[in-house]
Amino acid sequence: MGLADSVLAVNNDLPIRTDKPVHSGKVRSVYWLTEADSARLIREQGYQVPADTPLAIMVISDRISAFDCIFHGEGGLQGIPGKGAALNAISNHWFKLFKQHGLADSHILDIPHPLVWIVQKARPIKVEAIIRQYITGSMWRAYEKSEREFCGITLPEGLQKDQKLPELLLTPSTKGILKGIPGVPEQDDVNVSRADLEANWQAFGFEKREDIALYEQLLKQGFAVISKALADIDQIFVDTKFEFGYVTDNQGQSKLIYMDEVGTLDSSRIWDGAAYREGKILENSKEGFRQFLLKYFPDPDILLNKQRMPEREALARDNELPLDAMMAVSKTYIGVAEKVTGKPITLSANPKAEIVDILKTRYGLID
């Protein structure tokens, strides 16, 4: 079996027993278990959740998305070798650190395979919690055009590109299209202010108004834990996106938790510390792949201009990226994961067969 066989590109066709449609995102697919299987696993595996909690199998792929498109490489390479395992390993490591520091729980109950999580159903907050420590990317481009207010916060004059901000900046945006919220356009990924959240806390999925402050606290605390750990390996945590939701605990109480991935190369910007001190930016996250694409294609406006989406989709579909470019991304993802966790990331020869075998023999989820 070759390199392409080690990549899990299609992750929504596993024969996992479910009575609901499989939800497939850009990178992860979610299989909701039947009520009977959820209850059985809670009982057999001793998960510390209410007996009637719905559970799901979340399978991460090795696909790579950028500019809202999925890209592929030469030699039938439909993803980045080791990417999924690296992302999960990084998230798992940060969640353990959060627990050690007394922060909130996550939705993960079990990790049967490097590409698989067993999670409990959560009630998501409809806000992407974005936190920034440096001014770069889209924020810098807006600042350069004389914009000074971001999510209700006014930045000072005189900031330079890639400079550290005077303080951590919280710039939340909508998750999905939210309707009927005054002053919030009915579009995905729209910046919102603290005032917007307070005035419409229920519409954004908060169960209590005071949970806005709690989510901000958890966001800052989580960022600080990851930032410190990355600094220890001379990496700079530039900015990141967290997601939050509610679950019901064993006492029947609702609690706010971290959801999805945290502090990964897909959801964050990470810079090399040594390069930054020399006045250079060395991207150790998916931003490096985005920058490669902008240089690789002759007309980068296709990737940046949302009005040219059909052209962008054709660009991603019809172009095989060079193998060395795909493997450079693999090296970055695996390298950062191994530095963060202190453990090797090994490629599976046939990840889909491994996952099916484990979920069948250990969890009884495949007929």
mmCIF file of N, CA and C in Angstrom, residues 100-172:
data_model
loop_
_atom_site.group_PDB
_atom_site.id
_atom_site.type_symbol
_atom_site.label_atom_id
_atom_site.label_comp_id
_atom_site.label_asym_id
_atom_site.label_seq_id
_atom_site.Cartn_x
_atom_site.Cartn_y
_atom_site.Cartn_z
ATOM 1 N N GLN A 100 -6.045 19.764 33.965
ATOM 2 C CA GLN A 100 -5.031 19.914 35.010
ATOM 3 C C GLN A 100 -5.063 21.314 35.638
ATOM 4 N N HIS A 101 -5.430 22.305 34.861
ATOM 5 C CA HIS A 101 -5.491 23.681 35.350
ATOM 6 C C HIS A 101 -6.877 24.036 35.906
ATOM 7 N N GLY A 102 -7.768 23.056 35.978
ATOM 8 C CA GLY A 102 -9.082 23.293 36.560
ATOM 9 C C GLY A 102 -10.038 24.064 35.677
ATOM 10 N N LEU A 103 -9.799 24.046 34.365
ATOM 11 C CA LEU A 103 -10.709 24.728 33.446
ATOM 12 C C LEU A 103 -11.907 23.821 33.137
ATOM 13 N N ALA A 104 -12.748 24.241 32.226
ATOM 14 C CA ALA A 104 -13.960 23.491 31.916
ATOM 15 C C ALA A 104 -13.633 22.186 31.199
ATOM 16 N N ASP A 105 -14.597 21.274 31.183
ATOM 17 C CA ASP A 105 -14.457 20.005 30.470
ATOM 18 C C ASP A 105 -14.639 20.215 28.970
ATOM 19 N N SER A 106 -14.402 19.140 28.215
ATOM 20 C CA SER A 106 -14.717 19.132 26.788
ATOM 21 C C SER A 106 -15.854 18.137 26.551
ATOM 22 N N HIS A 107 -16.254 17.993 25.297
ATOM 23 C CA HIS A 107 -17.331 17.043 24.961
ATOM 24 C C HIS A 107 -16.800 15.642 24.694
ATOM 25 N N ILE A 108 -15.482 15.448 24.780
ATOM 26 C CA ILE A 108 -14.868 14.151 24.451
ATOM 27 C C ILE A 108 -14.975 13.203 25.648
ATOM 28 N N LEU A 109 -15.489 12.009 25.396
ATOM 29 C CA LEU A 109 -15.606 10.985 26.436
ATOM 30 C C LEU A 109 -14.580 9.870 26.277
ATOM 31 N N ASP A 110 -14.120 9.641 25.031
ATOM 32 C CA ASP A 110 -13.260 8.487 24.772
ATOM 33 C C ASP A 110 -12.515 8.724 23.461
ATOM 34 N N ILE A 111 -11.322 8.113 23.345
ATOM 35 C CA ILE A 111 -10.509 8.240 22.133
ATOM 36 C C ILE A 111 -10.109 6.835 21.692
ATOM 37 N N PRO A 112 -10.973 6.150 20.935
ATOM 38 C CA PRO A 112 -10.691 4.763 20.570
ATOM 39 C C PRO A 112 -9.593 4.595 19.531
ATOM 40 N N HIS A 113 -9.302 5.651 18.759
ATOM 41 C CA HIS A 113 -8.330 5.586 17.667
ATOM 42 C C HIS A 113 -7.812 7.009 17.452
ATOM 43 N N PRO A 114 -6.571 7.174 16.949
ATOM 44 C CA PRO A 114 -6.036 8.528 16.755
ATOM 45 C C PRO A 114 -6.889 9.446 15.885
ATOM 46 N N LEU A 115 -7.782 8.870 15.076
ATOM 47 C CA LEU A 115 -8.637 9.690 14.218
ATOM 48 C C LEU A 115 -10.084 9.773 14.714
ATOM 49 N N VAL A 116 -10.345 9.228 15.896
ATOM 50 C CA VAL A 116 -11.732 9.084 16.358
ATOM 51 C C VAL A 116 -11.917 9.608 17.780
ATOM 52 N N TRP A 117 -13.021 10.351 17.964
ATOM 53 C CA TRP A 117 -13.495 10.724 19.305
ATOM 54 C C TRP A 117 -14.887 10.153 19.512
ATOM 55 N N ILE A 118 -15.183 9.725 20.732
ATOM 56 C CA ILE A 118 -16.574 9.487 21.132
ATOM 57 C C ILE A 118 -16.973 10.693 21.975
ATOM 58 N N VAL A 119 -18.030 11.377 21.561
ATOM 59 C CA VAL A 119 -18.405 12.636 22.201
ATOM 60 C C VAL A 119 -19.853 12.579 22.681
ATOM 61 N N GLN A 120 -20.145 13.448 23.651
ATOM 62 C CA GLN A 120 -21.532 13.583 24.094
ATOM 63 C C GLN A 120 -22.169 14.762 23.367
ATOM 64 N N LYS A 121 -23.467 14.689 23.214
ATOM 65 C CA LYS A 121 -24.189 15.764 22.533
ATOM 66 C C LYS A 121 -24.143 17.023 23.380
ATOM 67 N N ALA A 122 -23.858 18.131 22.726
ATOM 68 C CA ALA A 122 -23.810 19.416 23.414
ATOM 69 C C ALA A 122 -24.739 20.401 22.718
ATOM 70 N N ARG A 123 -25.082 21.443 23.438
ATOM 71 C CA ARG A 123 -25.917 22.511 22.889
ATOM 72 C C ARG A 123 -24.987 23.682 22.571
ATOM 73 N N PRO A 124 -24.636 23.838 21.296
ATOM 74 C CA PRO A 124 -23.579 24.800 20.969
ATOM 75 C C PRO A 124 -24.006 26.258 21.111
ATOM 76 N N ILE A 125 -23.072 27.071 21.565
ATOM 77 C CA ILE A 125 -23.231 28.523 21.506
ATOM 78 C C ILE A 125 -22.932 28.942 20.068
ATOM 79 N N LYS A 126 -23.765 29.815 19.534
ATOM 80 C CA LYS A 126 -23.673 30.148 18.101
ATOM 81 C C LYS A 126 -22.689 31.291 17.862
ATOM 82 N N VAL A 127 -21.528 31.163 18.498
ATOM 83 C CA VAL A 127 -20.485 32.175 18.378
ATOM 84 C C VAL A 127 -19.145 31.470 18.216
ATOM 85 N N GLU A 128 -18.384 31.875 17.220
ATOM 86 C CA GLU A 128 -17.005 31.420 17.120
ATOM 87 C C GLU A 128 -16.177 32.362 17.978
ATOM 88 N N ALA A 129 -15.579 31.820 19.008
ATOM 89 C CA ALA A 129 -14.868 32.632 19.993
ATOM 90 C C ALA A 129 -13.433 32.845 19.521
ATOM 91 N N ILE A 130 -13.181 33.974 18.908
ATOM 92 C CA ILE A 130 -11.871 34.273 18.328
ATOM 93 C C ILE A 130 -11.112 35.203 19.264
ATOM 94 N N ILE A 131 -9.859 34.864 19.511
ATOM 95 C CA ILE A 131 -9.023 35.668 20.402
ATOM 96 C C ILE A 131 -7.680 35.900 19.715
ATOM 97 N N ARG A 132 -7.203 37.143 19.789
ATOM 98 C CA ARG A 132 -6.004 37.536 19.036
ATOM 99 C C ARG A 132 -4.975 38.166 19.972
ATOM 100 N N GLN A 133 -3.700 37.793 19.741
ATOM 101 C CA GLN A 133 -2.608 38.359 20.513
ATOM 102 C C GLN A 133 -1.713 39.263 19.651
ATOM 103 N N TYR A 134 -1.824 39.116 18.327
ATOM 104 C CA TYR A 134 -1.030 39.903 17.384
ATOM 105 C C TYR A 134 -1.954 40.434 16.295
ATOM 106 N N ILE A 135 -1.575 41.536 15.668
ATOM 107 C CA ILE A 135 -2.374 42.082 14.569
ATOM 108 C C ILE A 135 -1.771 41.605 13.253
ATOM 109 N N THR A 136 -2.520 40.796 12.549
ATOM 110 C CA THR A 136 -2.046 40.202 11.307
ATOM 111 C C THR A 136 -3.262 39.790 10.477
ATOM 112 N N GLY A 137 -3.035 39.259 9.307
ATOM 113 C CA GLY A 137 -4.114 38.722 8.490
ATOM 114 C C GLY A 137 -5.179 39.746 8.153
ATOM 115 N N SER A 138 -6.443 39.313 8.216
ATOM 116 C CA SER A 138 -7.564 40.172 7.834
ATOM 117 C C SER A 138 -7.678 41.401 8.726
ATOM 118 N N MET A 139 -7.341 41.241 10.016
ATOM 119 C CA MET A 139 -7.406 42.398 10.905
ATOM 120 C C MET A 139 -6.387 43.456 10.484
ATOM 121 N N TRP A 140 -5.188 43.030 10.135
ATOM 122 C CA TRP A 140 -4.193 43.999 9.690
ATOM 123 C C TRP A 140 -4.641 44.676 8.388
ATOM 124 N N ARG A 141 -5.196 43.893 7.449
ATOM 125 C CA ARG A 141 -5.633 44.481 6.184
ATOM 126 C C ARG A 141 -6.699 45.541 6.422
ATOM 127 N N ALA A 142 -7.611 45.274 7.371
ATOM 128 C CA ALA A 142 -8.643 46.264 7.695
ATOM 129 C C ALA A 142 -8.030 47.477 8.396
ATOM 130 N N TYR A 143 -7.102 47.223 9.308
ATOM 131 C CA TYR A 143 -6.438 48.318 10.046
ATOM 132 C C TYR A 143 -5.672 49.215 9.078
ATOM 133 N N GLU A 144 -5.034 48.599 8.092
ATOM 134 C CA GLU A 144 -4.257 49.332 7.091
ATOM 135 C C GLU A 144 -5.147 50.264 6.278
ATOM 136 N N LYS A 145 -6.434 49.874 6.172
ATOM 137 C CA LYS A 145 -7.403 50.707 5.438
ATOM 138 C C LYS A 145 -8.113 51.691 6.367
ATOM 139 N N SER A 146 -7.495 51.932 7.535
ATOM 140 C CA SER A 146 -7.954 52.935 8.510
ATOM 141 C C SER A 146 -9.111 52.487 9.385
ATOM 142 N N GLU A 147 -9.466 51.200 9.341
ATOM 143 C CA GLU A 147 -10.456 50.716 10.304
ATOM 144 C C GLU A 147 -9.802 50.624 11.683
ATOM 145 N N ARG A 148 -10.505 51.087 12.691
ATOM 146 C CA ARG A 148 -9.955 51.058 14.040
ATOM 147 C C ARG A 148 -10.853 50.325 15.033
ATOM 148 N N GLU A 149 -12.120 50.128 14.679
ATOM 149 C CA GLU A 149 -13.046 49.463 15.594
ATOM 150 C C GLU A 149 -13.296 48.035 15.147
ATOM 151 N N PHE A 150 -13.082 47.099 16.062
ATOM 152 C CA PHE A 150 -13.293 45.677 15.787
ATOM 153 C C PHE A 150 -14.136 45.094 16.910
ATOM 154 N N CYS A 151 -15.343 44.640 16.573
ATOM 155 C CA CYS A 151 -16.245 44.025 17.555
ATOM 156 C C CYS A 151 -16.465 44.955 18.755
ATOM 157 N N GLY A 152 -16.596 46.253 18.479
ATOM 158 C CA GLY A 152 -16.867 47.215 19.534
ATOM 159 C C GLY A 152 -15.644 47.681 20.296
ATOM 160 N N ILE A 153 -14.453 47.220 19.893
ATOM 161 C CA ILE A 153 -13.200 47.595 20.569
ATOM 162 C C ILE A 153 -12.398 48.491 19.633
ATOM 163 N N THR A 154 -11.914 49.617 20.131
ATOM 164 C CA THR A 154 -11.138 50.544 19.321
ATOM 165 C C THR A 154 -9.641 50.317 19.538
ATOM 166 N N LEU A 155 -8.940 50.069 18.450
ATOM 167 C CA LEU A 155 -7.486 49.881 18.521
ATOM 168 C C LEU A 155 -6.772 51.226 18.439
ATOM 169 N N PRO A 156 -5.608 51.324 19.082
ATOM 170 C CA PRO A 156 -4.857 52.583 19.044
ATOM 171 C C PRO A 156 -4.224 52.825 17.677
ATOM 172 N N GLU A 157 -3.829 54.066 17.430
ATOM 173 C CA GLU A 157 -3.089 54.399 16.212
ATOM 174 C C GLU A 157 -1.661 53.862 16.315
ATOM 175 N N GLY A 158 -1.014 53.746 15.150
ATOM 176 C CA GLY A 158 0.405 53.467 15.121
ATOM 177 C C GLY A 158 0.827 52.018 15.235
ATOM 178 N N LEU A 159 -0.110 51.077 15.165
ATOM 179 C CA LEU A 159 0.283 49.667 15.217
ATOM 180 C C LEU A 159 0.953 49.259 13.907
ATOM 181 N N GLN A 160 1.889 48.337 13.997
ATOM 182 C CA GLN A 160 2.603 47.833 12.830
ATOM 183 C C GLN A 160 2.163 46.398 12.527
ATOM 184 N N LYS A 161 2.324 45.992 11.270
ATOM 185 C CA LYS A 161 1.953 44.643 10.848
ATOM 186 C C LYS A 161 2.680 43.598 11.696
ATOM 187 N N ASP A 162 1.943 42.590 12.145
ATOM 188 C CA ASP A 162 2.469 41.461 12.924
ATOM 189 C C ASP A 162 2.964 41.859 14.311
ATOM 190 N N GLN A 163 2.552 43.044 14.775
ATOM 191 C CA GLN A 163 2.950 43.505 16.111
ATOM 192 C C GLN A 163 2.076 42.868 17.175
ATOM 193 N N LYS A 164 2.640 42.667 18.354
ATOM 194 C CA LYS A 164 1.850 42.179 19.482
ATOM 195 C C LYS A 164 0.890 43.279 19.915
ATOM 196 N N LEU A 165 -0.365 42.913 20.146
ATOM 197 C CA LEU A 165 -1.380 43.881 20.557
ATOM 198 C C LEU A 165 -1.160 44.301 22.006
ATOM 199 N N PRO A 166 -1.633 45.498 22.374
ATOM 200 C CA PRO A 166 -1.483 45.956 23.757
ATOM 201 C C PRO A 166 -2.115 45.002 24.774
ATOM 202 N N GLU A 167 -3.191 44.313 24.369
ATOM 203 C CA GLU A 167 -3.838 43.322 25.228
ATOM 204 C C GLU A 167 -4.552 42.310 24.348
ATOM 205 N N LEU A 168 -4.919 41.179 24.946
ATOM 206 C CA LEU A 168 -5.661 40.172 24.189
ATOM 207 C C LEU A 168 -6.965 40.767 23.671
ATOM 208 N N LEU A 169 -7.252 40.466 22.415
ATOM 209 C CA LEU A 169 -8.440 41.040 21.780
ATOM 210 C C LEU A 169 -9.435 39.932 21.467
ATOM 211 N N LEU A 170 -10.663 40.060 21.964
ATOM 212 C CA LEU A 170 -11.729 39.101 21.687
ATOM 213 C C LEU A 170 -12.587 39.636 20.551
ATOM 214 N N THR A 171 -12.613 38.889 19.435
ATOM 215 C CA THR A 171 -13.372 39.327 18.265
ATOM 216 C C THR A 171 -14.314 38.211 17.812
ATOM 217 N N PRO A 172 -15.392 37.975 18.559
ATOM 218 C CA PRO A 172 -16.297 36.878 18.205
ATOM 219 C C PRO A 172 -17.022 37.131 16.886
#
